[in-house]
Coordinates of C-alpha atoms and ligand atoms in Angstrom, one line a residue:
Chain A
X29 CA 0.0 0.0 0.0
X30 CA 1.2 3.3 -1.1
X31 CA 0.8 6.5 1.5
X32 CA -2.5 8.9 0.1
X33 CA -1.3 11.4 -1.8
X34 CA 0.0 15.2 -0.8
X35 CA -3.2 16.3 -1.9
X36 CA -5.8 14.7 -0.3
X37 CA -3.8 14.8 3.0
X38 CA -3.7 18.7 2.7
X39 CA -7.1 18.9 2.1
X40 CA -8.3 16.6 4.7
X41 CA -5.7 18.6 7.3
X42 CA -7.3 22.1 5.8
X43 CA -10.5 20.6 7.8
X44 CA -9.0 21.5 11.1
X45 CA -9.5 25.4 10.5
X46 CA -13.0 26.4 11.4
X47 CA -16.1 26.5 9.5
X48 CA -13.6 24.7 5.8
X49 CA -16.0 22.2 4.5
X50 CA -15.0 19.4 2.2
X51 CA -15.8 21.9 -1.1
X52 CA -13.6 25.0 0.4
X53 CA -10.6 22.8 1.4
X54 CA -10.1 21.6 -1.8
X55 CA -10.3 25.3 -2.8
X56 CA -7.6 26.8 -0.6
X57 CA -5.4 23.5 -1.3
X58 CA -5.8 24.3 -5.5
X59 CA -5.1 28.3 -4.3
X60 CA -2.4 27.7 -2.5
X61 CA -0.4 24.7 -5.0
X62 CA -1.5 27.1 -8.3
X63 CA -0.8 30.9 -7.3
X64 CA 0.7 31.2 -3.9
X65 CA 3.1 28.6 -2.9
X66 CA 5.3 31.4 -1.2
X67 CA 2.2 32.3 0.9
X68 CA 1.8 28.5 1.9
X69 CA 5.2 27.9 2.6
X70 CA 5.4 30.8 4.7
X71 CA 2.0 30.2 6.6
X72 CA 3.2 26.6 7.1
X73 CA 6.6 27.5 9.0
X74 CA 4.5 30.4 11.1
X75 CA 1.6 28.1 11.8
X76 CA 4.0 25.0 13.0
X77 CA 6.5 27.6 15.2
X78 CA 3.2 29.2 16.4
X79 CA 1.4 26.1 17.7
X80 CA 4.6 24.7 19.3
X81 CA 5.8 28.1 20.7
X82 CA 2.6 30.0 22.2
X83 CA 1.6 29.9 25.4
X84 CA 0.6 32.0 28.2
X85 CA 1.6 35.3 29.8
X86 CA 3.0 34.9 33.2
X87 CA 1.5 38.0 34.1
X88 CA -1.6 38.6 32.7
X89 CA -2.4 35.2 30.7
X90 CA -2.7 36.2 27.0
X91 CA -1.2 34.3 24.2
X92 CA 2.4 35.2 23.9
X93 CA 5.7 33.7 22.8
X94 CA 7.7 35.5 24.9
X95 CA 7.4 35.0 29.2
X96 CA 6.1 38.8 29.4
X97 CA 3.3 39.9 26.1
X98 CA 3.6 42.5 24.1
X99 CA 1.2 44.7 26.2
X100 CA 2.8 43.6 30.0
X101 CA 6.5 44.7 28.8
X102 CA 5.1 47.9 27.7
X103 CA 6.1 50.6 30.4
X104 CA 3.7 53.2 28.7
X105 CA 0.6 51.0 29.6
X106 CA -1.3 52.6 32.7
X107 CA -1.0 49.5 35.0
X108 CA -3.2 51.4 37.6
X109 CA -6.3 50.3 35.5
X110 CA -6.8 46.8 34.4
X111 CA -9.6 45.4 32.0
X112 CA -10.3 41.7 32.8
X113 CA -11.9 39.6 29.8
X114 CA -12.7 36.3 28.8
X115 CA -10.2 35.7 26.4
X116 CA -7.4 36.9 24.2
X117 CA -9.1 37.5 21.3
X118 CA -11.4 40.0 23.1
X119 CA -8.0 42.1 23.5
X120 CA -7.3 42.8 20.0
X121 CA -10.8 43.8 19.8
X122 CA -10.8 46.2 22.4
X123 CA -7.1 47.2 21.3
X124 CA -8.4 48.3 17.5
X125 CA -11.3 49.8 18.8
X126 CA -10.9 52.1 21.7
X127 CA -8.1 54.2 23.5
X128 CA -7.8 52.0 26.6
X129 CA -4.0 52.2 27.5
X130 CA -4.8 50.4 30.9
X131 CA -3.4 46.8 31.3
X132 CA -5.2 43.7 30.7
X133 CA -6.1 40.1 32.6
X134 CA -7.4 37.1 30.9
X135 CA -9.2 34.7 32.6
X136 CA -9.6 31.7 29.7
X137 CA -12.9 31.2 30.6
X138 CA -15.9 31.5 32.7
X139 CA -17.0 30.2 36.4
X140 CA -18.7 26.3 35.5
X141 CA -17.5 24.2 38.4
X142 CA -19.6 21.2 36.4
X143 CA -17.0 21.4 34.0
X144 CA -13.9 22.4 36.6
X145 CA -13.8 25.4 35.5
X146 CA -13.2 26.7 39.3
X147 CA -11.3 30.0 40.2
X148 CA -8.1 28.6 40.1
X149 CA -8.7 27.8 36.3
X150 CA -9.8 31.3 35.9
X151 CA -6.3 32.8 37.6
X152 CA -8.5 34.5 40.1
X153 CA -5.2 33.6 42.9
X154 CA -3.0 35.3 40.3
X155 CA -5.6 38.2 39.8
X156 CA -5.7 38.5 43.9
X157 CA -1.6 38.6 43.6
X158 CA -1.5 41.8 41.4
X159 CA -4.1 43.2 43.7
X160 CA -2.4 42.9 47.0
X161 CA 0.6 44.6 45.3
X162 CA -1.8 48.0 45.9
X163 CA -0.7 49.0 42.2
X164 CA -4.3 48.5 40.7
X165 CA -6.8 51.4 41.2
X166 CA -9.7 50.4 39.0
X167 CA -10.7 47.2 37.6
X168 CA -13.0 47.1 34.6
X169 CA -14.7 44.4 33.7
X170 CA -15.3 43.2 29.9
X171 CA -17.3 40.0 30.6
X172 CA -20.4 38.8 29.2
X173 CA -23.5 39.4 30.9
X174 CA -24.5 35.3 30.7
X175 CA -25.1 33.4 34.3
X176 CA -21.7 32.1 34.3
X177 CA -20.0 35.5 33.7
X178 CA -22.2 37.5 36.3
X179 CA -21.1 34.8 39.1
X180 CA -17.1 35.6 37.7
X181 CA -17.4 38.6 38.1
X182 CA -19.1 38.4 41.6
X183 CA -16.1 36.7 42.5
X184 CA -14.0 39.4 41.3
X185 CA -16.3 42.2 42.8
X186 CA -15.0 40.5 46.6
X187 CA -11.5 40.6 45.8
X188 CA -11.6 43.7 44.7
X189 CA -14.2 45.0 47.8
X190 CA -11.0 42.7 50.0
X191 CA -8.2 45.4 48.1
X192 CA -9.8 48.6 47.7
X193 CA -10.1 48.3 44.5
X194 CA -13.0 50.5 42.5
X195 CA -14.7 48.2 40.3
X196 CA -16.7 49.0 36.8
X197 CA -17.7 47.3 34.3
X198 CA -18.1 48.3 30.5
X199 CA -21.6 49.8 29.5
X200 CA -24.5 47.3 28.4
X201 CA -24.4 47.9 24.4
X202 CA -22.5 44.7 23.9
X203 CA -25.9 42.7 22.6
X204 CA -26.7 40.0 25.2
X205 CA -24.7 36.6 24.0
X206 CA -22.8 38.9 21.3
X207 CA -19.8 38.0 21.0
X208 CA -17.1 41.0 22.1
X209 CA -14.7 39.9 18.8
X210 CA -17.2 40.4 16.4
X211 CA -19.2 43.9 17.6
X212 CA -18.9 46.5 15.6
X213 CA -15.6 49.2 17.0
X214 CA -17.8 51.8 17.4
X215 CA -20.2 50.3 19.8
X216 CA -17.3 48.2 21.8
X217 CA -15.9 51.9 22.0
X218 CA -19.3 53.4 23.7
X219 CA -18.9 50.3 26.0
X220 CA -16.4 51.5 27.2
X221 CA -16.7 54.6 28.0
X222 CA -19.8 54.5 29.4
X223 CA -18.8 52.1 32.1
X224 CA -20.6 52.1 35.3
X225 CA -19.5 51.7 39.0
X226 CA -20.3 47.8 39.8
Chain B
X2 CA 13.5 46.1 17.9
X3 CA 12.0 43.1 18.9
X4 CA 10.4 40.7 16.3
X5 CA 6.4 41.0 15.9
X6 CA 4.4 38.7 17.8
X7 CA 4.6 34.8 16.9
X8 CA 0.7 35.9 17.0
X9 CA 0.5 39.1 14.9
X10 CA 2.5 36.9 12.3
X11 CA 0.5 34.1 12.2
X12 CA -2.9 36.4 12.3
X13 CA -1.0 38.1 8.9
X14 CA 0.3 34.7 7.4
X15 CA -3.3 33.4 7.6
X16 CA -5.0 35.8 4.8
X17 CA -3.0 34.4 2.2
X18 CA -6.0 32.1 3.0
X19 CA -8.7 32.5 -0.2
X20 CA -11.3 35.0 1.2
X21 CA -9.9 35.4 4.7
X22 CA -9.5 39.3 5.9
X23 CA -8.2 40.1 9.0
X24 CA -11.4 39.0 11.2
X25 CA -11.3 35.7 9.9
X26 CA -7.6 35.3 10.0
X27 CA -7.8 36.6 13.7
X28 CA -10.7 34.0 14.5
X29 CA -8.7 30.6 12.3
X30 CA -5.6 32.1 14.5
X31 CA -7.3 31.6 18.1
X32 CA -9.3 28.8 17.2
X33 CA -6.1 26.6 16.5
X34 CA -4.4 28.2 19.2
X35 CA -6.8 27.3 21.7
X36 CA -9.1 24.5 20.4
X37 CA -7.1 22.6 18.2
X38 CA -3.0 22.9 18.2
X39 CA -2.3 19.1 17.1
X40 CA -4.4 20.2 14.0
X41 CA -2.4 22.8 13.7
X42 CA 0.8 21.1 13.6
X43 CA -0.4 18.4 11.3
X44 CA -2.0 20.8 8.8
X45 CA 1.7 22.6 9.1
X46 CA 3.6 20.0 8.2
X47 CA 1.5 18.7 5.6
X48 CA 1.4 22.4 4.2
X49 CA 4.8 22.5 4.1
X50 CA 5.8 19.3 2.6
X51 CA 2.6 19.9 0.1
X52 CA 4.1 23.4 -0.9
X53 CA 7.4 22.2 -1.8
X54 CA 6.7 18.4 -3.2
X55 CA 4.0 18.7 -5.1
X56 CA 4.7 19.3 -9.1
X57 CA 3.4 18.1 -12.2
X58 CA 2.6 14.7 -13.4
X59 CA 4.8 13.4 -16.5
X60 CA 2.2 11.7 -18.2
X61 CA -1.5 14.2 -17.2
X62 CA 0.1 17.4 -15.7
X63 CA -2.0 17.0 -12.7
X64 CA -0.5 17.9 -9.4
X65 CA 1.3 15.1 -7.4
X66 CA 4.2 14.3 -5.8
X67 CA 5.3 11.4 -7.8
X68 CA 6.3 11.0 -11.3
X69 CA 2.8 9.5 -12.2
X70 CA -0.3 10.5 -10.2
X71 CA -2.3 7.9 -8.8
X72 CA -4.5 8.0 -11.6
X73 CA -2.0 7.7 -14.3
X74 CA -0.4 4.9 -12.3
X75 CA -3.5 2.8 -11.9
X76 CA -3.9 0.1 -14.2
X77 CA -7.5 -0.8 -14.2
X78 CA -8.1 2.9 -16.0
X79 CA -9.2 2.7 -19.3
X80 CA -6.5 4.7 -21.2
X81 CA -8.4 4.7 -24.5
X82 CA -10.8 7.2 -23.4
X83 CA -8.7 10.7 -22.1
X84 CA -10.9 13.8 -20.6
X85 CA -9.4 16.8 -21.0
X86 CA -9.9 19.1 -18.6
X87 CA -8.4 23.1 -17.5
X88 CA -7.6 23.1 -14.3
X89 CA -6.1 19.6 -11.7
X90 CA -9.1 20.7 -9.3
X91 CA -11.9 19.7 -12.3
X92 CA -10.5 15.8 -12.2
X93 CA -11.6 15.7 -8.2
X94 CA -15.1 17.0 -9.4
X95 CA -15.4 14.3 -12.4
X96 CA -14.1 11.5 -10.2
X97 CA -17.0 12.8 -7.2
X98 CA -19.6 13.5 -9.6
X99 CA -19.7 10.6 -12.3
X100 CA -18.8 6.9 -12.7
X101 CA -15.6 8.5 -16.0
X102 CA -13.2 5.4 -15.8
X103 CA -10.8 6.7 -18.2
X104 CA -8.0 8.5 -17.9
X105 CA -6.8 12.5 -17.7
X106 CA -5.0 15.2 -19.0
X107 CA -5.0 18.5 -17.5
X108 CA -4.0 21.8 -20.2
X109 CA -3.2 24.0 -16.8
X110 CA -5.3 27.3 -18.5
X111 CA -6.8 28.5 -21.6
X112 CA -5.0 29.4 -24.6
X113 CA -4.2 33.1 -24.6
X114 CA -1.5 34.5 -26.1
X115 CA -1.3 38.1 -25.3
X116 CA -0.5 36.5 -21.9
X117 CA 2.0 34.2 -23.3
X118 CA 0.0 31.0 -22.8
X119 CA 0.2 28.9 -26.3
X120 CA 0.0 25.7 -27.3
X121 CA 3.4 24.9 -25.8
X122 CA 2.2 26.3 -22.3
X123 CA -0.8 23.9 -22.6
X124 CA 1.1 20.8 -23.1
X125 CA -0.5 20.2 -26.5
X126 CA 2.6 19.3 -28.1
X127 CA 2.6 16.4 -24.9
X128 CA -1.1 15.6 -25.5
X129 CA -0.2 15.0 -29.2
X130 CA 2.4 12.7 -28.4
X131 CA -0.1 10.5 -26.8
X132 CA -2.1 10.7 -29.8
X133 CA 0.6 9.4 -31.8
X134 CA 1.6 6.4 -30.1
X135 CA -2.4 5.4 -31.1
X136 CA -3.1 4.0 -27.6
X137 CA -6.2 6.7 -27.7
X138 CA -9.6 5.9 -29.2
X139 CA -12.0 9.1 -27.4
X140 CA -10.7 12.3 -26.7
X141 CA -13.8 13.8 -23.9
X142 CA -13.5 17.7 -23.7
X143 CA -14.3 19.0 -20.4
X144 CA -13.2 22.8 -21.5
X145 CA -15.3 25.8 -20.5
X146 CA -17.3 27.2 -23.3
X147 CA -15.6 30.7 -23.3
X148 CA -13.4 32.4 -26.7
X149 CA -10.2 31.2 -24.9
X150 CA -12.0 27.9 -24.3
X151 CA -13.5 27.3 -27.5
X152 CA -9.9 28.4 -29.0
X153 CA -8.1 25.5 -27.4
X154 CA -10.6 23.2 -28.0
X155 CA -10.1 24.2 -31.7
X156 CA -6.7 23.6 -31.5
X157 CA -7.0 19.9 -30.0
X158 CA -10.2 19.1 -32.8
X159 CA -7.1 19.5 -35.3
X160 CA -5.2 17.2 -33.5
X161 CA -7.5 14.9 -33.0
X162 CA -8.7 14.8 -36.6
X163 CA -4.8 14.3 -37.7
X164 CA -4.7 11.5 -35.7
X165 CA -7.8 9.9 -36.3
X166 CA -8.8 10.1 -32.5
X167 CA -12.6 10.5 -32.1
X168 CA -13.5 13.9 -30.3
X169 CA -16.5 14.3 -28.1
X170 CA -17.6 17.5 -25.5
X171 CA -19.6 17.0 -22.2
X172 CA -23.0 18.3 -22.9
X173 CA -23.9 21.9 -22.1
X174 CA -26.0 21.9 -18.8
X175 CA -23.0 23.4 -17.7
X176 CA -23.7 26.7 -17.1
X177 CA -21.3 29.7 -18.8
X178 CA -19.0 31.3 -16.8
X179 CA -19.6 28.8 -14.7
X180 CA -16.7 26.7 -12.5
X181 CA -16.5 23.0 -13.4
X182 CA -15.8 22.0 -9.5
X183 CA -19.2 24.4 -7.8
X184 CA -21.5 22.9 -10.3
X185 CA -23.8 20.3 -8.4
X186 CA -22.7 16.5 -8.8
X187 CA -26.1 15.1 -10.9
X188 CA -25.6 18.2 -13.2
X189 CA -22.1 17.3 -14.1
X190 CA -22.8 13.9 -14.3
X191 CA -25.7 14.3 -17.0
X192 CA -22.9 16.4 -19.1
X193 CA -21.3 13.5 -18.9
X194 CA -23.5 11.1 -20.3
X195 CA -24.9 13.6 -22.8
X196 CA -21.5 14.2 -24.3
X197 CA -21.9 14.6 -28.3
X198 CA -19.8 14.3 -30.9
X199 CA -18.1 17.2 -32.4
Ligands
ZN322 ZN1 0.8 39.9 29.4
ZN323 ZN1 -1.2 11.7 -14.1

């Protein structure tokens, strides 16, 4: 028996990237093989050093290569505010769309002890840790207003009650189960300035 | 200066994805990175090894990584019967679509010489090789029905009728302008079958 050929194992590995049907995998693979093989080649060696070399912030738990991201090892960030999200994702969002220059904390995930998804998971500890340091003045929540993010965040309102710390959380504009990635910059922007004391 | 972010590079490698812009590219990026890294890795290294293995056949000119694609290498194909198509992408349509037991050859374009694509470019001089050696009783023309199209079809009616090789087209009920490989599976099949001679 002779291996499957090149092509039908790119096209069946193209089904790992989300929403590529059988149709549009054969597509990109013909794309990529007729008029941009430098593109592919270039994609493959960023995709496989990506994958293997990404992983978390020490500090505030976004994706990064490096121990420190981008945004912690930048000394011109305000770390005297700090907008805690969901995920990472939601950070470039907010980056493109408003004029935040506070710091940021990523949980990974919301409260769901049925799933262990406790506060642990969630780096609440490590979010208590930057708190106790008395650097952190206001805390702005960016978390979705579902069950599971309203008991997060009630988690986060006593730690931050326990500090001192004045807690808001971005304005209601975000549509209810909306996800913050895909609003509109405009409205993400109102969000947050329009922020109310929790 | 440090290097951008593993991330930012991957987010930018991503759109040389077929109708991916920077939201998509951003939502493929943190998908793999968070759902589905041994995907990623294997779609890497098969995009890799795909992007710099993967050439021509000798015999069809359809893309493979061997000298003879598995179509030209298997022996239960009837090599007396050869569908000409444009593009390597069309063959994976026929072979879906209809019960074709013949063989292949793929021209790789249209002919169009103010863009320096003639005969030569085409592999016609290739294609008439196999006509010569008389192993070929049907040529099946799976061309689009554009100038360019009907052009090179033209061309290969000339060959055919030098060599005393029978030449047939699918049937229209494919639609113009349209692409051979979106066309539904019973449409293309019916082309097939309706084929007529020229
Ligand atoms: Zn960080
Ligand atoms: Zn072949």
């Amino acid at each position: 028996m002779s291996e499957r050929p090149l092509l039908t194992q790119l096209i069946d590995a193209l089904r790992c990237l989300p929403g590529v049907g059988p149709k549009s995998a054969q597509r990109i693979a013909f794309h990529l093989l007729e008029r941009d093989r430098e593109g592919g080649v270039r994609l493959a060696h960023v995709m496989a050093d990506a994958m293997t070399r990404i992983r978390r912030c020490n500090h505030c738990r976004t994706l990064t290569e490096q121990d420190l991201c981008a945004l912690c090892a930048n000394p011109n960030r305000d770390g005297q505010v700090l907008c805690v999200v969901e995920q990472p994702s939601e950070i470039l969002a907010i980056e493109q769309a408003t004029d935040f220059r506070g710091r940021y904390f990523v949980l990974g995930g919301r409260l769901s002890p049925l799933d262990g998804i406790g506060p642990r998971e969630l780096g609440l500890d490590q979010l208590d840790e930057r708190l106790e340091g008395r650097a952190v003045r206001e805390i702005i929540l960016a978390i979705s207003p579902t069950v599971e993010g309203s008991a997060t965040a009630h988690l986060i309102a006593e730690s931050a009650a326990r500090y001192g710390v004045n807690l808001t959380r971005i304005a209601h504009g975000v549509p209810l189960g909306g996800e913050l990635e895909s609003i509109d910059g405009g409205t993400l922007a109102l969000a947050f300035k329009g922020r109310q004391q929790v």
